[in-house]
CSV table of C-alpha atoms and ligand atoms in Angstrom, one decimal:
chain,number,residue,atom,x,y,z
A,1,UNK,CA,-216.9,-86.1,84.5
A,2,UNK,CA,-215.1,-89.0,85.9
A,3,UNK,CA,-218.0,-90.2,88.0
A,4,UNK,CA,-220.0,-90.1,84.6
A,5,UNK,CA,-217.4,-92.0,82.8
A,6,UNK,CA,-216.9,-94.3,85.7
A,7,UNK,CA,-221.0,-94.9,85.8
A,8,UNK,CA,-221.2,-95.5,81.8
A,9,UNK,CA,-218.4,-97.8,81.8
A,10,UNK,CA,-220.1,-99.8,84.4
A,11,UNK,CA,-223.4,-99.6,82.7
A,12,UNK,CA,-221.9,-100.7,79.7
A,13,UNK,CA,-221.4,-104.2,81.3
A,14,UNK,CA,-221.4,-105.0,85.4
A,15,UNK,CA,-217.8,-105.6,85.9
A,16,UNK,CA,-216.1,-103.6,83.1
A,17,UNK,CA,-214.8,-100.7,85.5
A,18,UNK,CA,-211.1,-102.2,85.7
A,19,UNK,CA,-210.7,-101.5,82.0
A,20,UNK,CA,-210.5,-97.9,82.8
A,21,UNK,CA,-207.5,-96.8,84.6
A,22,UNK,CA,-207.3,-93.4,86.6
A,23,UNK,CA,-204.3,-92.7,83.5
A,24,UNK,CA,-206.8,-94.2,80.7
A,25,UNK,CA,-210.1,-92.1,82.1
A,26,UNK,CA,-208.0,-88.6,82.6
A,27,UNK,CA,-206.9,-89.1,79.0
A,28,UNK,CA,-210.4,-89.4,77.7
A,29,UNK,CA,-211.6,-86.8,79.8
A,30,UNK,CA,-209.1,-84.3,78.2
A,31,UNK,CA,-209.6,-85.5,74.4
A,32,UNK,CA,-213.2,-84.3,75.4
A,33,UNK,CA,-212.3,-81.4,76.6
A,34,UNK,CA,-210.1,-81.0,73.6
A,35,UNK,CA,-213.0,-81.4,71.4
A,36,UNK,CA,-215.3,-79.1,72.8
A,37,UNK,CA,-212.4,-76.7,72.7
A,38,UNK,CA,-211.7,-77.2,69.2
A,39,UNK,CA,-215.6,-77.3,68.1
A,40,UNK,CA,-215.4,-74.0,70.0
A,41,UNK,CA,-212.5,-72.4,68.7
A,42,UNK,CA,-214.0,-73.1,64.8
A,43,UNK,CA,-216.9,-71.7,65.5
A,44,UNK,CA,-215.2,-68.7,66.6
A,45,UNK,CA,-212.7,-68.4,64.2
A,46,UNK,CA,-209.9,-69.0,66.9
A,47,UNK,CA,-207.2,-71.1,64.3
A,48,UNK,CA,-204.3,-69.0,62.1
A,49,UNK,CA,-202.1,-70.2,59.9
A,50,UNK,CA,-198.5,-69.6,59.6
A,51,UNK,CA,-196.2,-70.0,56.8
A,52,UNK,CA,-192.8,-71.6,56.1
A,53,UNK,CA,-190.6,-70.8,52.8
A,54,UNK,CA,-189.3,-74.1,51.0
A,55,UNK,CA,-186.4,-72.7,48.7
A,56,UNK,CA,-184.0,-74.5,46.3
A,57,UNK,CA,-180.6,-73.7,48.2
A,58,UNK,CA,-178.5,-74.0,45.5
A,59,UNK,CA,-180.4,-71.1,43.7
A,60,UNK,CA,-181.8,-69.3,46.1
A,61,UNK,CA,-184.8,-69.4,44.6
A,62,UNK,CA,-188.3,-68.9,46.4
A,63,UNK,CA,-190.4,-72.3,45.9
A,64,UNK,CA,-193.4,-71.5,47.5
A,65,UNK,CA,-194.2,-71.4,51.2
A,66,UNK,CA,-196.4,-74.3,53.4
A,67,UNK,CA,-199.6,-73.6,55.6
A,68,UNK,CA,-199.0,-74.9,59.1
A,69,UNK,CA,-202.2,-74.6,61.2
A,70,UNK,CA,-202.0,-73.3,64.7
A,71,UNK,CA,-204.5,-72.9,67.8
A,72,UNK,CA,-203.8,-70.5,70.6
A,73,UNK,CA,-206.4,-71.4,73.4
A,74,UNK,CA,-208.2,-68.4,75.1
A,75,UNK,CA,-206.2,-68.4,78.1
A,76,UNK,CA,-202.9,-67.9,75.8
A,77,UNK,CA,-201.6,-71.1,75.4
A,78,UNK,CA,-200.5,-72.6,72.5
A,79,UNK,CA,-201.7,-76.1,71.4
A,80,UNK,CA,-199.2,-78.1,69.3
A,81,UNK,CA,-200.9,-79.5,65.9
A,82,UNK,CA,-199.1,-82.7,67.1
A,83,UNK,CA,-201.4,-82.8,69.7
A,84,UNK,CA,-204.4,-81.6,68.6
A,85,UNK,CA,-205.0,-83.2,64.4
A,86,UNK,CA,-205.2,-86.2,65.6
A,87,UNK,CA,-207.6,-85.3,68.2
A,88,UNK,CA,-209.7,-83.6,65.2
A,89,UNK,CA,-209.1,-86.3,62.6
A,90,UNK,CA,-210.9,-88.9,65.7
A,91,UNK,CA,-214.0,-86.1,65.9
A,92,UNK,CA,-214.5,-85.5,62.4
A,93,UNK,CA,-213.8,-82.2,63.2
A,94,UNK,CA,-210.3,-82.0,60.5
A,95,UNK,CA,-213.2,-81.7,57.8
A,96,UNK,CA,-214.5,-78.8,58.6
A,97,UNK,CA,-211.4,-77.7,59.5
A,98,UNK,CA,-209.2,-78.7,56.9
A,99,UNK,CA,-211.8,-77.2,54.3
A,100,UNK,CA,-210.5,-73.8,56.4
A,101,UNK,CA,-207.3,-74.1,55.8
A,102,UNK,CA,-207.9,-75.3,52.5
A,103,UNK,CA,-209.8,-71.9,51.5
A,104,UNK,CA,-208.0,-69.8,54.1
A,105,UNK,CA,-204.2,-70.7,52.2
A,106,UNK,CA,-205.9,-70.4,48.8
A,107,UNK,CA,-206.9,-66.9,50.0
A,108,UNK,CA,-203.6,-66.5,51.0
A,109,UNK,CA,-201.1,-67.5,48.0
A,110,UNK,CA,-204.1,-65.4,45.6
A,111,UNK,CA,-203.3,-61.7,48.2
A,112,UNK,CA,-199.8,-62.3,48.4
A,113,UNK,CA,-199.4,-62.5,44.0
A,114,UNK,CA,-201.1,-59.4,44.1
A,115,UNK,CA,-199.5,-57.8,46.6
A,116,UNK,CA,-195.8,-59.0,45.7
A,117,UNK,CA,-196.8,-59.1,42.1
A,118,UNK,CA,-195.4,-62.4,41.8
A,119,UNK,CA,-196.3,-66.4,42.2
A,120,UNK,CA,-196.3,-67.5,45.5
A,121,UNK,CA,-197.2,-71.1,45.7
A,122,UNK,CA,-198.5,-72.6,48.7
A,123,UNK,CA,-198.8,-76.3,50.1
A,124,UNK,CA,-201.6,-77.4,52.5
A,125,UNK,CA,-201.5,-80.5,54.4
A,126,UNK,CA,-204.5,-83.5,53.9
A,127,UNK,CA,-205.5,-85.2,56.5
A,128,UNK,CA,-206.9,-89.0,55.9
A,129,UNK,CA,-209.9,-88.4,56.7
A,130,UNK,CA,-210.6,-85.2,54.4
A,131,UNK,CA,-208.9,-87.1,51.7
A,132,UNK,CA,-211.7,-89.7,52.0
A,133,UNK,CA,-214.5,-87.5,52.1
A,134,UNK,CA,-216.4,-87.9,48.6
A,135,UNK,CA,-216.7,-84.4,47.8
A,136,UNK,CA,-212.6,-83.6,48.6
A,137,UNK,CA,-212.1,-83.0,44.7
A,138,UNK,CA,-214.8,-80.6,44.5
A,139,UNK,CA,-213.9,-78.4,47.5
A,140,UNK,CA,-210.4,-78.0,46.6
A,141,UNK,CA,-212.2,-76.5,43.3
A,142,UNK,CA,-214.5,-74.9,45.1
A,143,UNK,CA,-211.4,-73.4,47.5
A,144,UNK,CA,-209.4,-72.6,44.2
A,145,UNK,CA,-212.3,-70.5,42.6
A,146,UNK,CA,-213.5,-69.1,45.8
A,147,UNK,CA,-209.9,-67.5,46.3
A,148,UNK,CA,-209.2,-67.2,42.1
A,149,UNK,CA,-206.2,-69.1,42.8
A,150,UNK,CA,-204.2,-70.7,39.6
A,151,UNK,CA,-204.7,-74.5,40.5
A,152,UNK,CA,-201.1,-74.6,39.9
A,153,UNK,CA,-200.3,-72.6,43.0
A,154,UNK,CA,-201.7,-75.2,45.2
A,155,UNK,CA,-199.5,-78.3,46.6
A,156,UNK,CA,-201.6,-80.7,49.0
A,157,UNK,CA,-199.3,-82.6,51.0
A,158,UNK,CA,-200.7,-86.1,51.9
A,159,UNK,CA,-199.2,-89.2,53.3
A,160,UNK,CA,-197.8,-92.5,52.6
A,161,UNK,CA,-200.6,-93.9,55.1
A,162,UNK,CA,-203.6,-92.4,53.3
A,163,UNK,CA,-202.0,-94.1,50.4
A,164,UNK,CA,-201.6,-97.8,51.1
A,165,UNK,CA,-205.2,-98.8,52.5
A,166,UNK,CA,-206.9,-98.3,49.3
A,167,UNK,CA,-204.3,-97.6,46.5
A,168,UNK,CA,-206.9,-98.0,43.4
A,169,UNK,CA,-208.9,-95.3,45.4
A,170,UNK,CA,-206.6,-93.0,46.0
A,171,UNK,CA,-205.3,-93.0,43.0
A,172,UNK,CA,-208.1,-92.4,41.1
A,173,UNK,CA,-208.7,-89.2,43.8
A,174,UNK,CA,-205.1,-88.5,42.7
A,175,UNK,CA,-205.7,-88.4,39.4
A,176,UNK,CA,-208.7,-86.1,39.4
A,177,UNK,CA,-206.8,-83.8,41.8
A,178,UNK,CA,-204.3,-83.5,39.3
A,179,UNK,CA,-206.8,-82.8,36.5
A,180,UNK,CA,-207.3,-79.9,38.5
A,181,UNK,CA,-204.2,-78.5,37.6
A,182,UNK,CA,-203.0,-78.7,41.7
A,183,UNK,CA,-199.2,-80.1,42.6
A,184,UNK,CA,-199.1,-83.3,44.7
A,185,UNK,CA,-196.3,-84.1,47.5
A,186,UNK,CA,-196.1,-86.6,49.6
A,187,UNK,CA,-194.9,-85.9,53.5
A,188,UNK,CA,-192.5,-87.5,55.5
A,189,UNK,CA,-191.8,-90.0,53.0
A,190,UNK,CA,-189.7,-92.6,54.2
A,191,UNK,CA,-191.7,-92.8,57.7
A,192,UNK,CA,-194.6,-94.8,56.3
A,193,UNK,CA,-194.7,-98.1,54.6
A,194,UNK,CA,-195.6,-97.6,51.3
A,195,UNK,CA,-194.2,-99.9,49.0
A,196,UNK,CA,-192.0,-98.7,46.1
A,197,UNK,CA,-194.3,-100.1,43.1
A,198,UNK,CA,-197.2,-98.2,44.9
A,199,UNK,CA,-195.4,-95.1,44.0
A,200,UNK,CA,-195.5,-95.3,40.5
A,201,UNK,CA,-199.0,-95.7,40.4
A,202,UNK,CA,-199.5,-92.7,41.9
A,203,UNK,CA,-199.1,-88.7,40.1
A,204,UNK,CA,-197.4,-87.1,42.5
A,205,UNK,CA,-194.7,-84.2,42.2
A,206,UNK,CA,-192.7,-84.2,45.1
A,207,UNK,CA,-191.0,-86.2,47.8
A,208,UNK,CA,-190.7,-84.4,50.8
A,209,UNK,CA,-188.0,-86.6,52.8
A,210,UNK,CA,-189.2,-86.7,56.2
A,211,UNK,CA,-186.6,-84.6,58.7
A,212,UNK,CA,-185.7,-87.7,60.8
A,213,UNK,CA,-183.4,-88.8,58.0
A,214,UNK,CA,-182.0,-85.0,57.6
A,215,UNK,CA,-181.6,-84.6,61.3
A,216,UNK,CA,-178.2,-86.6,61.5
A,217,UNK,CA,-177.3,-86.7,57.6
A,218,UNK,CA,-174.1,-85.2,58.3
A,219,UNK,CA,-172.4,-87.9,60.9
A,220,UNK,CA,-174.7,-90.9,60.2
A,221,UNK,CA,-174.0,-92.8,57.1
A,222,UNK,CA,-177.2,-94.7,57.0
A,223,UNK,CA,-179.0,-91.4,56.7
A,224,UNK,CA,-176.7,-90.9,54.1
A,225,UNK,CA,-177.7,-93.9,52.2
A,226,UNK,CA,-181.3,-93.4,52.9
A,227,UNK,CA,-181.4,-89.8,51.7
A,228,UNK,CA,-179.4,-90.9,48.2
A,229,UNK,CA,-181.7,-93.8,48.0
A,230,UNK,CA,-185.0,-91.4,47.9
A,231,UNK,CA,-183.5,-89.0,45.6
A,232,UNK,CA,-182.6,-91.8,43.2
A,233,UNK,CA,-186.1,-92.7,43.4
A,234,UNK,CA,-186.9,-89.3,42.5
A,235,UNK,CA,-184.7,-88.9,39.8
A,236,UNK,CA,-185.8,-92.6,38.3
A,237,UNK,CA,-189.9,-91.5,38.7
A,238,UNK,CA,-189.3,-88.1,37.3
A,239,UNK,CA,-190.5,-86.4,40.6
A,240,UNK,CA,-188.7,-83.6,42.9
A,241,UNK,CA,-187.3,-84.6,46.1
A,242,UNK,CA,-187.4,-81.8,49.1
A,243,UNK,CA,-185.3,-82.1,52.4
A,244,UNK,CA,-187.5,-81.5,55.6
A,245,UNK,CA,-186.0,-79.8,58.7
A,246,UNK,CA,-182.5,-78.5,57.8
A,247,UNK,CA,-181.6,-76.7,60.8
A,248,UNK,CA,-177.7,-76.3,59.5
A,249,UNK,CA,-175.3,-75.0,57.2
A,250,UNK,CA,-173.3,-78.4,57.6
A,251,UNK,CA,-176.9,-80.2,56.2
A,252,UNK,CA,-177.5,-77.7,53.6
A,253,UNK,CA,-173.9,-78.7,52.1
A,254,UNK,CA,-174.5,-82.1,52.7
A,255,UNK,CA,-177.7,-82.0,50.8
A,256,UNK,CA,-176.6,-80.2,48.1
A,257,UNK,CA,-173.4,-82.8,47.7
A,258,UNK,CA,-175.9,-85.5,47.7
A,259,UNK,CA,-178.2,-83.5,44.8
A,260,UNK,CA,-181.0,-82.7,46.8
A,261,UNK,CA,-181.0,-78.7,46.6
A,262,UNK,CA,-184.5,-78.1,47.6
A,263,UNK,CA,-184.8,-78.0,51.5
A,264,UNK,CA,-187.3,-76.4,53.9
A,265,UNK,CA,-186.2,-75.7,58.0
A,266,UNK,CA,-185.5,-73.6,60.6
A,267,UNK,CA,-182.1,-73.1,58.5
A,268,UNK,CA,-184.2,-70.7,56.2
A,269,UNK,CA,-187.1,-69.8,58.1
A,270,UNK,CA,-189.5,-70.8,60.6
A,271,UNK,CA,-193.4,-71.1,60.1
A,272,UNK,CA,-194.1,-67.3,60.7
A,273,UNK,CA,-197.4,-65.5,60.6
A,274,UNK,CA,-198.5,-64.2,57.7
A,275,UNK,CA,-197.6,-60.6,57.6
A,276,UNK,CA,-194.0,-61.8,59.2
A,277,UNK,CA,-194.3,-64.1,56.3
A,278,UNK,CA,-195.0,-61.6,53.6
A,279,UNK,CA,-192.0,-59.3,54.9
A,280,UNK,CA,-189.7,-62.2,54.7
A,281,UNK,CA,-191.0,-63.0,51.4
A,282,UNK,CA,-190.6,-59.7,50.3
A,283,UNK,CA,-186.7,-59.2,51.6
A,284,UNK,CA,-186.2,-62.4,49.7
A,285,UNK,CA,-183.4,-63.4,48.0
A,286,UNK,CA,-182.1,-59.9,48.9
A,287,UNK,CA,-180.6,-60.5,51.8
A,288,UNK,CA,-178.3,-63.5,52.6
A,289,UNK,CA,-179.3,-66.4,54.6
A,290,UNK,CA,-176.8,-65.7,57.9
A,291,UNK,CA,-179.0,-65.9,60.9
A,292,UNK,CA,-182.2,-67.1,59.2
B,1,C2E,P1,-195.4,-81.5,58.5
B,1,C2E,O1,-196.4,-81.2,57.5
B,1,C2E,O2,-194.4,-82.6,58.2
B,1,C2E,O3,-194.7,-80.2,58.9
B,1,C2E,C1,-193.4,-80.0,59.3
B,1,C2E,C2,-193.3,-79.7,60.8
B,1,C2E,O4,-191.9,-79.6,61.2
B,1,C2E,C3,-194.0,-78.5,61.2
B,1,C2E,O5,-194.4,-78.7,62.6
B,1,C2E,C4,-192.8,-77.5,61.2
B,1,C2E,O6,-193.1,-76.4,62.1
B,1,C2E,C5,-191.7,-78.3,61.7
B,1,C2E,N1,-190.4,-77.9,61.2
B,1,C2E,C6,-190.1,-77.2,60.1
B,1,C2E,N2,-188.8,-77.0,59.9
B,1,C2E,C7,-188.2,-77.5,61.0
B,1,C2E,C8,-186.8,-77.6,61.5
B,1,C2E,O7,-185.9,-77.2,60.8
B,1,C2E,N3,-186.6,-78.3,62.7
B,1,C2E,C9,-187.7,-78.8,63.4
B,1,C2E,N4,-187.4,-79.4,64.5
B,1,C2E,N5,-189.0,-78.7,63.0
B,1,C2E,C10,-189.2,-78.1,61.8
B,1,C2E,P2,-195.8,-78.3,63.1
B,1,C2E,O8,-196.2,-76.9,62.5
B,1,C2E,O9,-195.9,-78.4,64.5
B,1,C2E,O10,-196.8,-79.3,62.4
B,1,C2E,C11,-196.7,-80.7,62.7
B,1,C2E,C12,-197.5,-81.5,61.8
B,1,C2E,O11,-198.9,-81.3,62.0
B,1,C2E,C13,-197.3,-81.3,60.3
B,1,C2E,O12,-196.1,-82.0,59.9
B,1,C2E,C14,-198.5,-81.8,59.7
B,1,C2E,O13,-198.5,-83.2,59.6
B,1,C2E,C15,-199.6,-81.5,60.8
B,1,C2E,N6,-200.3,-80.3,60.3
B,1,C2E,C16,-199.9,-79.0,60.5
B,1,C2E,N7,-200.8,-78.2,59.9
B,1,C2E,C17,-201.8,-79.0,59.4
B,1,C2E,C18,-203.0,-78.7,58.7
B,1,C2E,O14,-203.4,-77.6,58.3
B,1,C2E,N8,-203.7,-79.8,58.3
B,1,C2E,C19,-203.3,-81.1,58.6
B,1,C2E,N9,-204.1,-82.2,58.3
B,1,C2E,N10,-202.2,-81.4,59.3
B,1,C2E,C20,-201.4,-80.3,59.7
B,2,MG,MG1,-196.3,-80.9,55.5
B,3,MG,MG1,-193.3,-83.5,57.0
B,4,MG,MG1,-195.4,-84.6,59.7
């Protein structure tokens, strides 16, 4: 492999072999292994998903549950989604594979109504590049009816970034997704650089604030400020606000001092397998939250 890369790279143009570095080459050589493992483990089926609760904390109350995508390699070894998205967004490969997780979830949230007898709303994450695609509307319809899943049960998570390069555009996509009767949010808001009169233009539901400003909420006052700042935006749009990553009792009270009461972390639960998932969906609000 590194001969071949080291022979195209000088075939591309005579002197051109300093531009790849031993450091540079390995890293391409294992983003290509990683996508021929990935092409590979989607053809045979080799992703899961696991789930993790979002609840309001000052109720208690279930608010549905989010698909995290996870790859174990056929050795045993765990790939972080971290490390492999954006390896699939590059490839292309994060449409096929996001339409899996899109009808995989859907299939999901539809058995665990009838099994629990009750709603359990779930939120799937959006790439860019899915977003993009010019049929996205029609297979998240096509998901929805596949699994006979009440639009309103799905929440598609998307980013400030997928936002800003063609606002009209997405917006538009917005608004049809929302015809559809499906919940918007939009992740790790704060982290991205989406500019406030953007936000109005588009229908979303939810602002998920992003867990680096939840992390230190409880000692670092600029958190603090940031935090109140996002759910005054909420409260002055009309949408919900959501606390990522609350890993503490001390941030759950903060949180709920500041008014934001809907929260999602280790605190409660960790992204669990679905049959883990469906036992802690079914204990819930039984039990209390010590050692969750
Ligand atoms: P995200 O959507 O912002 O998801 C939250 C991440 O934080 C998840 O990491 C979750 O496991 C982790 N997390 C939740 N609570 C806590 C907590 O209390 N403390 C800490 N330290 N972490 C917490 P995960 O599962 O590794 O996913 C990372 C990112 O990968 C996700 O961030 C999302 O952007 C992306 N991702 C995951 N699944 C999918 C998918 O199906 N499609 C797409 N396009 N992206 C996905
Ligand atoms: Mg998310
Ligand atoms: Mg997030
Ligand atoms: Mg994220």
């Amino acid at each position: 492999h590194a001969d071949a890369a080291m022979y195209q790279a000088k075939g591309a143009g005579r002197n051109r072999t300093h531009f790849f570095s031993p450091d540079l080459l390995a890293s391409i050589e294992s983003r290509h292994r990683l996508v021929g493992q990935l092409r590979a483990a989607l053809r045979d089926d080799a992703f899961t998903l696991h789930y993790q609760p979002k609840v309001n904390a000052a109720t208690r109350e279930l608010t549905g549950v989010e698909a995290l995508l996870r790859w174990t390699l056929p050795d045993g070894q765990a790939v972080s989604p971290a490390e492999f998205i954006p390896v699939a967004e590059e490839s292309g490969l994060i449409v096929p594979l996001g339409g899996w997780v899109l009808r995989e979830a859907c299939a999901q949230a539809r058995a665990w109504q009838l099994a629990l007898g009750r709603a359990v709303p779930v939120a799937v994450n959006i790439s860019g590049l899915q977003f993009t695609q010019a049929d996205f509307v029609e297979q998240v319809r096509a998901a929805l009816e596949g699994a006979q899943l009440d639009p309103h049960l799905l929440e598609l998570e998307i980013t400030e970034s997928m936002l800003v390069t063609q606002p009209q555009q997405a917006s538009d996509r917005l608004r049809s997704l929302r015809d559809l009767g499906v919940r918007l949010s939009i992740d790790d808001f704060g982290t991205g650089f989406s500019s406030l009169s953007y936000l109005k233009l588009f229908p979303v539901d939810m602002l998920k604030i992003d867990r680096a400003f939840v992390q230190d909420v409880t000692t670092d006052r600029n958190d603090v400020a940031i935090v109140e700042a996002v759910i005054g935006i909420g409260q002055a749009l009309n949408l919900q606000v959501l606390a990522e990553g609350v890993e503490t009792p001390q941030q759950v009270q903060t949180l709920l001092n500041l008014g934001c009461a809907a929260m999602q972390g280790y605190h409660f639960a960790r992204p669990m397998p679905a049959a883990q998932a469906q036992a802690w969906l079914t204990d819930w609000p039984g039990a209390n939250d010590s050692g969750r």
